[in-house]
Coordinates of C-alpha atoms and ligand atoms in Angstrom, one line a residue:
Chain A
M1 CA 0.0 0.0 0.0
A2 CA 1.1 3.5 -0.8
L3 CA -0.3 6.9 -1.1
F4 CA -1.6 7.7 -4.6
P5 CA -2.7 11.1 -5.8
L6 CA -5.7 11.4 -8.2
T7 CA -7.5 14.3 -9.7
S8 CA -11.3 14.2 -9.1
N9 CA -13.7 15.6 -11.6
F10 CA -17.0 15.2 -9.7
E11 CA -20.2 15.3 -11.7
G12 CA -22.1 18.5 -11.0
D13 CA -19.1 20.3 -9.4
F14 CA -17.1 23.1 -11.0
V15 CA -13.5 22.4 -10.3
L16 CA -10.9 19.6 -10.4
Q17 CA -9.6 18.7 -7.0
L18 CA -6.7 16.7 -5.6
V19 CA -7.7 13.5 -3.8
A20 CA -5.2 11.4 -2.0
V21 CA -6.1 7.7 -2.0
D22 CA -4.2 4.5 -1.4
T23 CA -3.1 1.9 -3.9
D24 CA -5.2 -0.6 -2.0
N25 CA -8.4 1.4 -2.2
T26 CA -11.2 0.1 -4.4
M27 CA -13.0 2.3 -6.9
D28 CA -15.9 2.6 -4.5
E29 CA -13.5 4.0 -1.9
V30 CA -12.0 6.4 -4.4
A31 CA -15.5 7.7 -5.2
A32 CA -16.2 8.1 -1.5
A33 CA -12.9 10.0 -1.0
A34 CA -13.7 12.3 -3.8
A35 CA -17.2 12.9 -2.5
I36 CA -15.9 14.3 0.7
H37 CA -14.7 17.3 -1.2
S38 CA -17.8 17.9 -3.3
V39 CA -21.0 16.5 -1.8
G40 CA -22.5 18.7 0.8
R41 CA -20.1 21.5 -0.1
R42 CA -21.1 22.4 -3.6
V43 CA -23.0 19.4 -4.9
R44 CA -26.2 18.0 -3.4
A45 CA -26.4 14.4 -2.4
R46 CA -28.6 12.3 -4.7
P47 CA -30.6 9.8 -2.7
G48 CA -31.0 6.5 -4.5
H49 CA -27.7 6.9 -6.4
I50 CA -24.3 5.4 -6.0
L51 CA -21.0 6.9 -7.3
R52 CA -19.0 5.3 -10.1
V53 CA -15.5 6.0 -11.3
R54 CA -14.3 6.2 -14.9
Q55 CA -11.2 7.5 -16.7
Q56 CA -11.8 10.8 -18.4
G57 CA -13.3 10.3 -21.8
A58 CA -14.2 6.6 -21.1
T59 CA -17.8 5.4 -21.5
E60 CA -17.3 2.3 -19.3
F61 CA -17.0 2.6 -15.5
L62 CA -14.1 0.8 -13.7
P63 CA -15.3 -2.2 -11.7
R64 CA -16.4 -1.1 -8.2
D65 CA -14.1 -3.5 -6.4
L66 CA -11.1 -2.8 -8.7
K67 CA -8.1 -1.6 -6.7
V68 CA -6.2 1.6 -7.6
A69 CA -3.0 -0.4 -8.0
D70 CA -4.6 -2.6 -10.7
A71 CA -6.5 0.2 -12.5
G72 CA -3.6 1.3 -14.7
L73 CA -4.0 4.9 -13.5
K74 CA -1.1 7.3 -13.6
P75 CA -0.4 9.5 -10.5
T76 CA -2.6 12.6 -10.6
E77 CA -4.6 11.3 -13.6
T78 CA -8.1 12.7 -13.7
V79 CA -11.0 10.4 -13.0
E80 CA -14.6 11.3 -13.4
I81 CA -16.9 10.5 -10.5
I82 CA -20.4 9.9 -11.8
W83 CA -23.8 9.5 -10.2
Q84 CA -25.6 6.2 -11.1
A85 CA -29.1 5.2 -10.1
A86 CA -28.8 2.4 -7.6
Chain B
M1 CA 16.3 83.0 -31.4
A2 CA 13.1 81.2 -32.4
V3 CA 12.7 77.6 -31.1
L4 CA 12.1 75.0 -33.7
N5 CA 8.9 73.1 -33.7
R6 CA 9.2 69.6 -32.3
M7 CA 8.3 67.9 -35.5
D8 CA 11.1 69.8 -37.3
W9 CA 13.8 68.1 -35.3
Y10 CA 12.2 65.0 -33.5
D11 CA 12.9 62.4 -36.2
L12 CA 16.5 63.5 -36.7
A13 CA 17.2 63.8 -33.0
R14 CA 16.0 60.3 -32.2
T15 CA 17.8 58.7 -35.2
T16 CA 20.5 57.3 -32.9
N17 CA 21.5 54.2 -34.8
W18 CA 25.1 54.0 -36.1
T19 CA 27.4 51.5 -37.8
P20 CA 29.5 49.9 -35.1
K21 CA 33.2 49.6 -35.9
Y22 CA 34.7 48.0 -32.9
V23 CA 32.1 45.3 -32.3
T24 CA 29.7 43.4 -34.6
E25 CA 26.0 44.3 -34.8
D26 CA 25.2 41.1 -33.0
E27 CA 27.5 42.0 -30.1
L28 CA 25.9 45.4 -29.8
F29 CA 22.4 44.0 -30.1
P30 CA 22.6 40.3 -29.0
P31 CA 19.8 38.5 -30.9
M32 CA 18.6 36.8 -27.6
L33 CA 17.9 40.3 -26.2
S34 CA 17.1 42.2 -29.3
G35 CA 14.9 39.7 -31.1
E36 CA 15.9 36.7 -33.2
F37 CA 14.2 37.8 -36.4
G38 CA 17.3 38.2 -38.5
L39 CA 16.4 41.8 -39.3
P40 CA 19.2 44.4 -39.6
L41 CA 19.3 47.8 -38.1
S42 CA 18.1 49.4 -41.3
A43 CA 14.9 47.4 -41.2
W44 CA 14.1 48.6 -37.7
E45 CA 14.8 52.3 -38.7
K46 CA 11.5 52.2 -40.5
Y47 CA 9.8 51.8 -37.1
D48 CA 7.5 54.8 -36.9
E49 CA 6.1 55.5 -33.5
P50 CA 2.6 57.0 -33.5
Y51 CA 3.2 59.0 -30.3
K52 CA 6.1 61.4 -30.6
Q53 CA 7.1 63.0 -27.3
T54 CA 10.3 64.7 -26.3
Y55 CA 11.9 64.4 -22.9
P56 CA 11.2 68.0 -21.8
E57 CA 7.5 67.6 -22.8
Y58 CA 7.3 64.4 -21.0
V59 CA 8.7 65.8 -17.7
K60 CA 6.3 68.8 -17.9
V61 CA 3.2 66.6 -18.4
Q62 CA 4.2 64.0 -15.9
R63 CA 4.8 66.6 -13.3
E64 CA 1.3 67.9 -13.7
K65 CA -0.2 64.4 -13.5
D66 CA 1.7 63.7 -10.3
A67 CA 0.6 67.0 -8.8
G68 CA -3.0 66.2 -9.6
A69 CA -3.1 62.7 -8.2
Y70 CA -1.1 63.5 -5.0
S71 CA -3.1 66.7 -4.2
V72 CA -6.4 64.8 -4.4
K73 CA -5.0 62.2 -2.0
A74 CA -3.7 64.9 0.4
A75 CA -7.1 66.7 0.3
L76 CA -9.1 63.6 1.0
E77 CA -6.7 62.0 3.5
R78 CA -9.0 62.9 6.5
S79 CA -12.2 62.0 4.7
R80 CA -12.5 58.5 6.2
I81 CA -13.5 57.2 2.8
F82 CA -11.6 54.0 3.5
E83 CA -13.2 53.5 6.9
N84 CA -16.7 54.0 5.5
A85 CA -16.3 52.2 2.2
D86 CA -18.3 49.1 1.4
P87 CA -16.2 46.1 2.4
G88 CA -16.6 44.8 -1.2
W89 CA -14.9 48.0 -2.4
K90 CA -12.0 47.6 0.1
S91 CA -11.5 44.1 -1.3
V92 CA -11.3 45.5 -4.8
M93 CA -8.5 47.9 -3.7
K94 CA -6.6 45.2 -1.9
A95 CA -6.8 42.8 -4.8
H96 CA -5.7 45.5 -7.3
Y97 CA -2.8 46.8 -5.3
G98 CA -1.4 43.4 -4.4
A99 CA -1.6 42.1 -7.9
I100 CA -0.4 45.2 -9.7
A101 CA 1.9 47.5 -7.7
R102 CA 5.1 45.5 -7.7
G103 CA 4.3 44.3 -11.2
E104 CA 4.8 47.9 -12.3
Y105 CA 8.4 47.8 -11.2
A106 CA 8.8 44.6 -13.2
A107 CA 7.3 46.3 -16.2
A108 CA 9.9 49.1 -15.7
S109 CA 12.6 46.6 -16.3
A110 CA 10.8 45.2 -19.3
E111 CA 10.6 48.7 -20.8
A112 CA 14.3 49.1 -20.0
R113 CA 15.0 46.1 -22.1
M114 CA 13.3 47.7 -25.1
M115 CA 15.1 51.0 -24.3
R116 CA 18.5 49.4 -24.5
F117 CA 18.2 46.4 -26.9
S118 CA 15.6 47.4 -29.5
K119 CA 17.2 48.1 -32.8
A120 CA 14.5 50.6 -33.5
P121 CA 15.5 54.1 -32.4
G122 CA 11.9 55.2 -32.1
M123 CA 11.1 52.3 -29.8
R124 CA 14.1 53.1 -27.7
N125 CA 12.8 56.7 -27.2
M126 CA 9.2 55.6 -26.4
A127 CA 10.5 52.9 -24.0
T128 CA 12.7 55.4 -22.2
L129 CA 9.5 57.3 -21.3
G130 CA 7.6 54.1 -20.7
C131 CA 10.2 52.9 -18.2
M132 CA 9.8 56.1 -16.2
D133 CA 6.0 55.7 -16.4
E134 CA 6.3 52.3 -14.9
I135 CA 8.5 53.5 -12.1
R136 CA 6.0 56.2 -11.3
H137 CA 3.2 53.6 -11.3
G138 CA 5.1 51.3 -8.9
Q139 CA 5.8 54.2 -6.6
M140 CA 2.3 55.6 -6.5
Q141 CA 0.6 52.3 -6.0
L142 CA 2.9 51.5 -3.1
Y143 CA 2.6 55.0 -1.5
F144 CA -1.2 55.4 -1.8
P145 CA -2.1 52.1 0.0
H146 CA 0.5 52.7 2.7
E147 CA -1.7 55.1 4.6
H148 CA -4.1 52.2 5.2
V149 CA -1.6 49.6 6.4
S150 CA -2.0 50.6 10.1
K151 CA -5.8 50.2 9.8
D152 CA -5.8 46.9 8.0
R153 CA -3.1 44.3 7.7
Q154 CA -4.3 43.0 4.3
M155 CA -3.3 46.4 2.9
D156 CA 0.3 45.4 3.5
W157 CA -0.1 43.0 0.6
A158 CA 0.3 45.9 -1.8
F159 CA 4.0 45.6 -1.1
K160 CA 4.2 42.0 0.0
A161 CA 2.2 40.0 -2.5
Y162 CA 4.7 39.8 -5.3
D163 CA 7.3 38.1 -3.1
T164 CA 5.0 35.4 -1.8
N165 CA 3.9 32.0 -2.9
E166 CA 0.2 32.9 -2.6
W167 CA -1.5 31.0 -5.5
A168 CA -2.9 34.0 -7.4
M169 CA 0.6 35.6 -7.2
I170 CA 2.2 32.5 -8.6
A171 CA -0.3 32.8 -11.5
A172 CA 0.4 36.5 -12.0
R173 CA 4.2 36.0 -11.8
H174 CA 4.1 33.0 -14.2
F175 CA 2.3 35.2 -16.7
F176 CA 4.4 38.3 -16.4
D177 CA 7.6 36.3 -16.3
D178 CA 6.5 34.7 -19.6
I179 CA 5.5 37.8 -21.5
M180 CA 7.9 40.5 -20.2
M181 CA 10.7 39.3 -18.0
T182 CA 12.1 36.5 -20.2
R183 CA 11.5 37.8 -23.7
D184 CA 13.6 39.8 -26.2
A185 CA 12.8 43.5 -26.7
I186 CA 10.6 43.0 -29.7
S187 CA 8.6 40.2 -28.1
V188 CA 8.1 42.4 -25.1
S189 CA 6.7 45.2 -27.3
I190 CA 4.2 42.7 -28.8
M191 CA 3.3 40.7 -25.7
L192 CA 3.4 43.3 -23.0
T193 CA 2.5 46.6 -24.7
F194 CA 0.4 45.6 -27.7
S195 CA -1.4 42.5 -26.3
F196 CA -1.6 43.0 -22.6
E197 CA -1.7 46.8 -22.3
T198 CA -3.8 47.8 -25.4
G199 CA -6.1 44.8 -24.9
F200 CA -6.5 44.5 -21.2
T201 CA -5.0 47.2 -18.9
N202 CA -7.3 49.8 -20.5
M203 CA -10.2 47.7 -19.3
Q204 CA -8.8 47.2 -15.7
F205 CA -8.0 50.8 -15.3
L206 CA -10.9 52.5 -17.0
G207 CA -13.4 50.1 -15.5
L208 CA -11.9 50.4 -12.0
A209 CA -11.8 54.2 -12.3
A210 CA -15.5 54.3 -13.0
D211 CA -16.2 51.9 -10.1
A212 CA -14.0 53.9 -7.8
A213 CA -15.9 57.1 -8.6
E214 CA -19.2 55.3 -8.1
A215 CA -18.0 54.1 -4.7
G216 CA -17.0 57.7 -3.8
D217 CA -13.3 56.8 -3.7
H218 CA -12.0 59.8 -5.6
T219 CA -8.4 59.3 -4.5
F220 CA -8.3 55.9 -6.1
A221 CA -10.3 57.0 -9.2
N222 CA -7.8 59.8 -9.8
L223 CA -4.8 57.6 -9.2
I224 CA -5.7 55.0 -11.7
S225 CA -7.0 57.5 -14.3
S226 CA -3.6 59.2 -14.0
I227 CA -1.8 55.9 -14.6
Q228 CA -4.0 55.0 -17.5
T229 CA -3.0 58.2 -19.4
D230 CA 0.6 56.8 -19.4
E231 CA -0.5 53.3 -20.3
S232 CA -2.4 54.5 -23.3
R233 CA 0.7 56.2 -24.6
H234 CA 3.3 53.5 -24.0
A235 CA 0.9 50.7 -25.0
Q236 CA 1.5 52.0 -28.6
I237 CA 5.1 50.8 -28.6
G238 CA 4.2 47.4 -30.0
G239 CA 2.1 48.4 -33.0
P240 CA 4.8 49.8 -35.2
A241 CA 7.0 46.8 -34.3
L242 CA 4.3 44.4 -35.5
K243 CA 4.2 46.4 -38.8
V244 CA 8.0 46.0 -39.3
L245 CA 7.7 42.3 -38.6
I246 CA 4.8 41.7 -41.0
E247 CA 6.4 43.8 -43.8
N248 CA 9.5 41.6 -43.5
G249 CA 7.7 38.3 -43.6
H250 CA 7.5 37.5 -39.9
K251 CA 3.8 37.5 -39.5
A252 CA 3.6 34.0 -38.2
E253 CA 6.0 34.7 -35.3
A254 CA 4.2 37.9 -34.5
Q255 CA 0.8 36.3 -34.5
K256 CA 2.0 33.5 -32.2
R257 CA 3.3 36.0 -29.6
V258 CA 0.0 37.8 -29.7
D259 CA -2.0 34.6 -29.3
I260 CA 0.0 33.5 -26.3
A261 CA -0.1 36.8 -24.5
V262 CA -3.8 37.5 -25.1
W263 CA -4.8 34.1 -23.7
G264 CA -2.7 34.5 -20.6
A265 CA -4.0 38.0 -20.0
W266 CA -7.6 36.7 -20.4
K267 CA -7.1 34.0 -17.8
L268 CA -5.6 36.5 -15.3
F269 CA -8.5 38.9 -15.9
S270 CA -11.0 36.2 -15.4
V271 CA -9.8 35.7 -11.9
L272 CA -9.0 39.3 -10.9
T273 CA -11.4 41.5 -12.8
G274 CA -14.4 39.1 -13.4
P275 CA -15.3 38.6 -9.7
I276 CA -14.8 42.3 -9.0
M277 CA -17.2 43.4 -11.7
D278 CA -19.9 40.8 -11.3
Y279 CA -19.8 40.0 -7.6
Y280 CA -17.8 42.4 -5.4
T281 CA -19.2 45.7 -6.8
P282 CA -22.5 46.6 -5.0
L283 CA -25.4 46.0 -7.3
A284 CA -26.5 49.6 -7.4
H285 CA -23.0 50.6 -8.7
R286 CA -22.7 48.1 -11.5
K287 CA -22.6 49.7 -14.9
Q288 CA -22.0 46.7 -17.1
S289 CA -21.5 43.1 -16.6
F290 CA -17.9 41.7 -17.0
K291 CA -19.1 40.0 -20.2
E292 CA -20.5 43.2 -21.6
F293 CA -17.2 45.0 -20.7
M294 CA -15.2 42.3 -22.4
E295 CA -17.4 42.5 -25.5
E296 CA -16.9 46.2 -25.7
W297 CA -13.2 46.5 -24.9
I298 CA -11.7 43.2 -26.1
V299 CA -14.1 41.8 -28.7
A300 CA -15.0 45.1 -30.4
Q301 CA -12.0 47.3 -29.9
F302 CA -9.1 44.9 -29.7
E303 CA -10.4 42.8 -32.5
R304 CA -10.2 45.9 -34.7
A305 CA -6.7 46.7 -33.4
L306 CA -5.7 43.2 -34.5
T307 CA -7.2 43.3 -38.0
D308 CA -6.0 46.9 -38.6
M309 CA -2.5 45.7 -38.0
G310 CA -2.9 43.0 -40.6
L311 CA -3.0 40.2 -38.0
D312 CA -5.6 37.4 -37.7
L313 CA -7.9 36.8 -34.8
P314 CA -6.3 34.3 -32.5
W315 CA -7.1 30.7 -33.6
Y316 CA -9.0 30.1 -30.4
W317 CA -11.3 33.1 -30.8
D318 CA -14.5 30.9 -30.7
I319 CA -13.4 29.3 -27.4
F320 CA -12.6 32.7 -26.0
L321 CA -16.0 34.1 -27.0
K322 CA -17.7 31.2 -25.2
D323 CA -15.5 31.5 -22.1
I324 CA -16.2 35.1 -21.4
S325 CA -19.6 34.2 -20.1
Q326 CA -18.4 31.3 -18.1
T327 CA -14.8 31.1 -16.8
H328 CA -15.0 34.0 -14.3
H329 CA -18.0 32.6 -12.5
G330 CA -15.9 29.6 -11.7
M331 CA -12.9 31.7 -10.8
H332 CA -15.1 33.6 -8.3
L333 CA -16.6 30.5 -6.8
G334 CA -13.1 29.0 -6.5
S335 CA -11.4 32.0 -5.0
Y336 CA -14.4 32.5 -2.7
F337 CA -14.5 28.9 -1.5
W338 CA -10.8 28.8 -0.9
R339 CA -11.0 32.3 0.7
P340 CA -8.5 31.8 3.5
T341 CA -5.9 31.7 0.7
L342 CA -6.6 35.3 -0.5
W343 CA -5.1 38.5 0.9
W344 CA -8.5 40.2 0.5
N345 CA -12.0 39.4 1.7
P346 CA -14.1 38.4 -1.2
A347 CA -17.8 39.5 -1.4
A348 CA -20.1 36.6 -2.1
G349 CA -22.5 38.6 -4.3
V350 CA -25.3 36.0 -4.3
T351 CA -28.3 37.6 -2.6
P352 CA -31.6 36.9 -4.4
D353 CA -31.4 40.4 -6.0
E354 CA -27.9 39.8 -7.2
R355 CA -28.9 36.4 -8.5
T356 CA -31.7 37.9 -10.5
W357 CA -29.1 40.3 -12.1
L358 CA -26.7 37.4 -12.8
E359 CA -29.5 35.3 -14.3
E360 CA -30.4 38.3 -16.5
K361 CA -26.8 38.9 -17.6
Y362 CA -25.9 35.2 -17.9
P363 CA -29.1 33.2 -18.6
G364 CA -28.8 29.8 -16.9
W365 CA -26.7 31.0 -14.0
N366 CA -29.1 29.7 -11.4
D367 CA -29.1 26.2 -12.9
T368 CA -25.4 26.0 -13.1
W369 CA -23.2 28.1 -10.7
G370 CA -26.4 28.8 -8.7
Q371 CA -26.7 25.1 -7.8
C372 CA -23.3 25.1 -6.2
W373 CA -24.1 28.3 -4.3
D374 CA -27.4 26.8 -3.1
V375 CA -25.5 24.1 -1.2
F376 CA -23.1 26.7 0.2
I377 CA -25.9 29.0 1.3
D378 CA -27.8 26.2 3.0
N379 CA -24.6 25.5 5.0
V380 CA -24.3 29.1 6.1
V381 CA -27.9 29.3 7.1
D382 CA -27.6 26.1 9.0
G383 CA -24.5 27.3 10.8
N384 CA -22.6 24.4 9.2
M385 CA -19.6 26.5 8.5
A386 CA -17.0 23.7 8.4
M387 CA -18.7 22.6 5.1
T388 CA -18.2 26.0 3.6
Y389 CA -14.5 25.6 3.6
P390 CA -12.2 23.3 1.5
E391 CA -10.2 20.4 2.8
T392 CA -8.0 19.8 -0.3
L393 CA -6.4 21.8 -3.1
P394 CA -8.1 22.6 -6.4
Y395 CA -6.1 21.1 -9.2
V396 CA -4.4 24.0 -11.1
C397 CA -3.4 24.4 -14.7
N398 CA 0.3 24.0 -15.5
M399 CA 0.1 27.1 -17.8
C400 CA -2.1 29.8 -16.2
Q401 CA -1.6 28.3 -12.7
L402 CA -5.3 28.9 -12.0
P403 CA -7.9 26.2 -11.0
I404 CA -9.0 23.9 -13.8
L405 CA -12.7 24.5 -13.9
G406 CA -15.8 24.6 -16.0
T407 CA -19.6 25.0 -15.7
P408 CA -21.2 23.0 -12.9
G409 CA -24.8 21.9 -12.2
K410 CA -27.1 21.2 -15.1
G411 CA -24.5 22.5 -17.6
W412 CA -21.7 20.3 -16.2
N413 CA -18.8 20.4 -18.7
V414 CA -15.6 20.3 -16.5
K415 CA -12.7 18.8 -18.3
D416 CA -9.0 18.2 -17.8
Y417 CA -6.6 18.8 -20.8
P418 CA -3.7 16.5 -19.9
L419 CA -0.3 16.1 -21.7
E420 CA 2.5 13.8 -21.0
Y421 CA 5.9 15.3 -21.6
N422 CA 9.3 13.7 -20.7
G423 CA 7.6 11.3 -18.4
R424 CA 5.7 13.9 -16.4
L425 CA 1.9 14.3 -16.6
Y426 CA 0.9 17.9 -17.0
H427 CA -2.7 19.2 -16.6
F428 CA -4.2 22.2 -18.4
G429 CA -7.4 24.1 -18.0
S430 CA -8.1 24.4 -21.7
E431 CA -7.1 23.4 -25.1
V432 CA -5.4 26.8 -25.4
D433 CA -3.3 26.6 -22.2
R434 CA -2.1 23.2 -23.5
W435 CA -1.3 24.7 -26.9
V436 CA 0.8 27.4 -25.3
F437 CA 2.8 24.8 -23.5
E438 CA 3.3 22.8 -26.7
Q439 CA 4.7 25.9 -28.6
D440 CA 7.8 25.8 -26.4
P441 CA 7.7 22.9 -23.9
E442 CA 11.2 23.4 -22.6
R443 CA 10.4 27.0 -21.6
Y444 CA 7.6 25.9 -19.3
A445 CA 8.3 22.2 -18.4
G446 CA 10.4 22.9 -15.3
H447 CA 7.9 25.0 -13.5
L448 CA 6.1 23.5 -10.5
S449 CA 2.5 24.5 -9.9
I450 CA 1.3 24.9 -6.3
V451 CA -0.2 21.4 -6.5
D452 CA 3.1 20.0 -7.9
R453 CA 4.9 21.6 -5.0
F454 CA 2.5 20.1 -2.5
L455 CA 2.9 16.6 -4.0
A456 CA 6.7 17.1 -4.0
G457 CA 6.5 17.6 -0.2
M458 CA 7.6 21.3 -0.4
I459 CA 4.5 22.3 1.6
Q460 CA 4.6 21.1 5.2
P461 CA 2.6 20.1 7.1
M462 CA 0.5 18.8 4.3
N463 CA -2.7 20.4 5.3
L464 CA -4.5 23.8 5.1
E465 CA -2.3 25.3 7.9
G466 CA 0.8 24.2 6.0
A467 CA -0.5 25.6 2.8
L468 CA -1.4 29.0 4.3
A469 CA 2.1 29.2 5.9
Y470 CA 3.6 28.4 2.5
M471 CA 1.6 31.2 0.9
N472 CA 2.9 33.6 3.6
L473 CA -0.6 34.3 4.9
A474 CA -0.4 35.3 8.5
P475 CA -3.4 35.4 10.8
G476 CA -5.2 38.6 10.3
E477 CA -4.3 38.5 6.6
M478 CA -6.1 35.5 5.3
G479 CA -9.4 36.2 3.6
D480 CA -12.9 35.6 4.8
D481 CA -16.4 36.8 3.6
A482 CA -16.3 40.6 3.1
H483 CA -19.6 41.2 4.8
N484 CA -19.2 38.5 7.5
Y485 CA -22.0 36.5 6.0
A486 CA -24.6 39.3 6.8
W487 CA -26.0 38.7 3.2
A488 CA -27.2 35.3 4.3
E489 CA -29.8 36.8 6.6
V490 CA -32.2 37.3 3.7
Y491 CA -32.0 33.6 3.0
R492 CA -32.6 32.8 6.7
A493 CA -35.7 35.1 6.6
L494 CA -36.9 33.4 3.4
R495 CA -36.7 30.0 5.1
E496 CA -38.6 31.2 8.1
T497 CA -41.4 32.6 5.9
R498 CA -41.5 29.4 4.0
K499 CA -41.8 27.4 7.2
A500 CA -44.5 29.7 8.6
G501 CA -46.4 29.5 5.3
Ligands
FE2_601 FE1 2.0 50.7 -15.6
FE2_602 FE1 2.4 49.9 -18.7

């Protein structure tokens, strides 16, 4: 395990933000870490939704239990955190 | 004995080129400092300055300008304008002085480079006067705020800001270092005087002079109008240089310099001037929206200046025209949300009345930026202040050094423009910022943004306190809401009425 910086582009928010995660974190944990800096600050929570992670420009989400270390992300790469109806 | 008219001797007197015998022309005018365009002295002798002024005339006029501005200040010193001013107006002054005053001294050294190294005698004469202008601007804009330092620590940033690692100052320095401190004399004339001064300082200074008069701050209004009269003269240094370049087949190089400088200037204005015009200025005093101002000064006037010169509009003009109704809203929300990192107190500017104005000027504002502000306002009304502050850094652009942002809410279009270069991943806020980097990667690649510095461990401890210390923001200096959140009362009252109803 090691600290791993990512850039969060959170759906509905206005700015990219630095998010520090761990290489052992899953994509669900990445989404939760990103949400801390957007939801309740500038973005309203959406009941009945979960948050998914995808690389910028991708149409497919990364699997929810995929670990950061196995996702092929570069340090500081931008990931989009997207609301998905549960 | 009759004195000759100026025009009978001016051209001859300033024809100061000669043929060097003891050194080569390249030693007298090293291309790195004089411009690598391969043009000989004779080509530059065709440079024809539109504004011909002699040294005695200059001294006489400047003396009168100084006397005017300083006597207004002296007369109003006991008027308590500062004490009684709207807090939003004080913030305008603080932001302006900090971002501009010391930059004027830097501009003096850029003018001095044209004065010594330009091969065009006319440019050397104009830049001699321009250099003295900039020294005057630096001195005045340090002297005038000084009377307020004892009343308000943030005023000290007029002097201090330029030496700090405060994020907006890193952005300002990165831009000014690029266009005026590290370029040859000819490029300075194009990028600083033609692009930045003709295009943008007119707007900052004329717009602010009008706002200052509205706010009743006649000292400040006089000061900056006085400065602007100098700017409008020495801003004309670049035009004739562009003409020489274009006539000698160097249009592409000239165009590229204009394109780079105009974009950087735009980004800086979107963070400094945009929030001032559309959010800090009290509603009753607003004349035009920032977008309307941009359309009048940049789109209409500067566009004409470009085409008159025989240049094209920058390739990104469509992007620019779209961005002038968007970018500065994000810059305001960002600088406001990260307000402890400012040396002034930003005004929120989002009461229901102000939002009606924003919606009218920028249709869709409530469904986009308004959605972010709704969450913010609920937190203030609920007393949930912890959630009104950030707990991480915004990611900033490796070119303009400003947050990478876009439109939020229903118009969500935020996007990163990444680029890998020599194994390092760079991030840019727009296609244009990335394009600027790609024009000369080695020039920019070594610079570390505030986020890069944080990740490199240069900011310790790695939290908000560490970041504020790194930015040299002492307690009593860091920004908070200009009106101490009094504006949120109306929302509290609205909620009570709704409950009662
Ligand atoms: Fe100046
Ligand atoms: Fe100037």
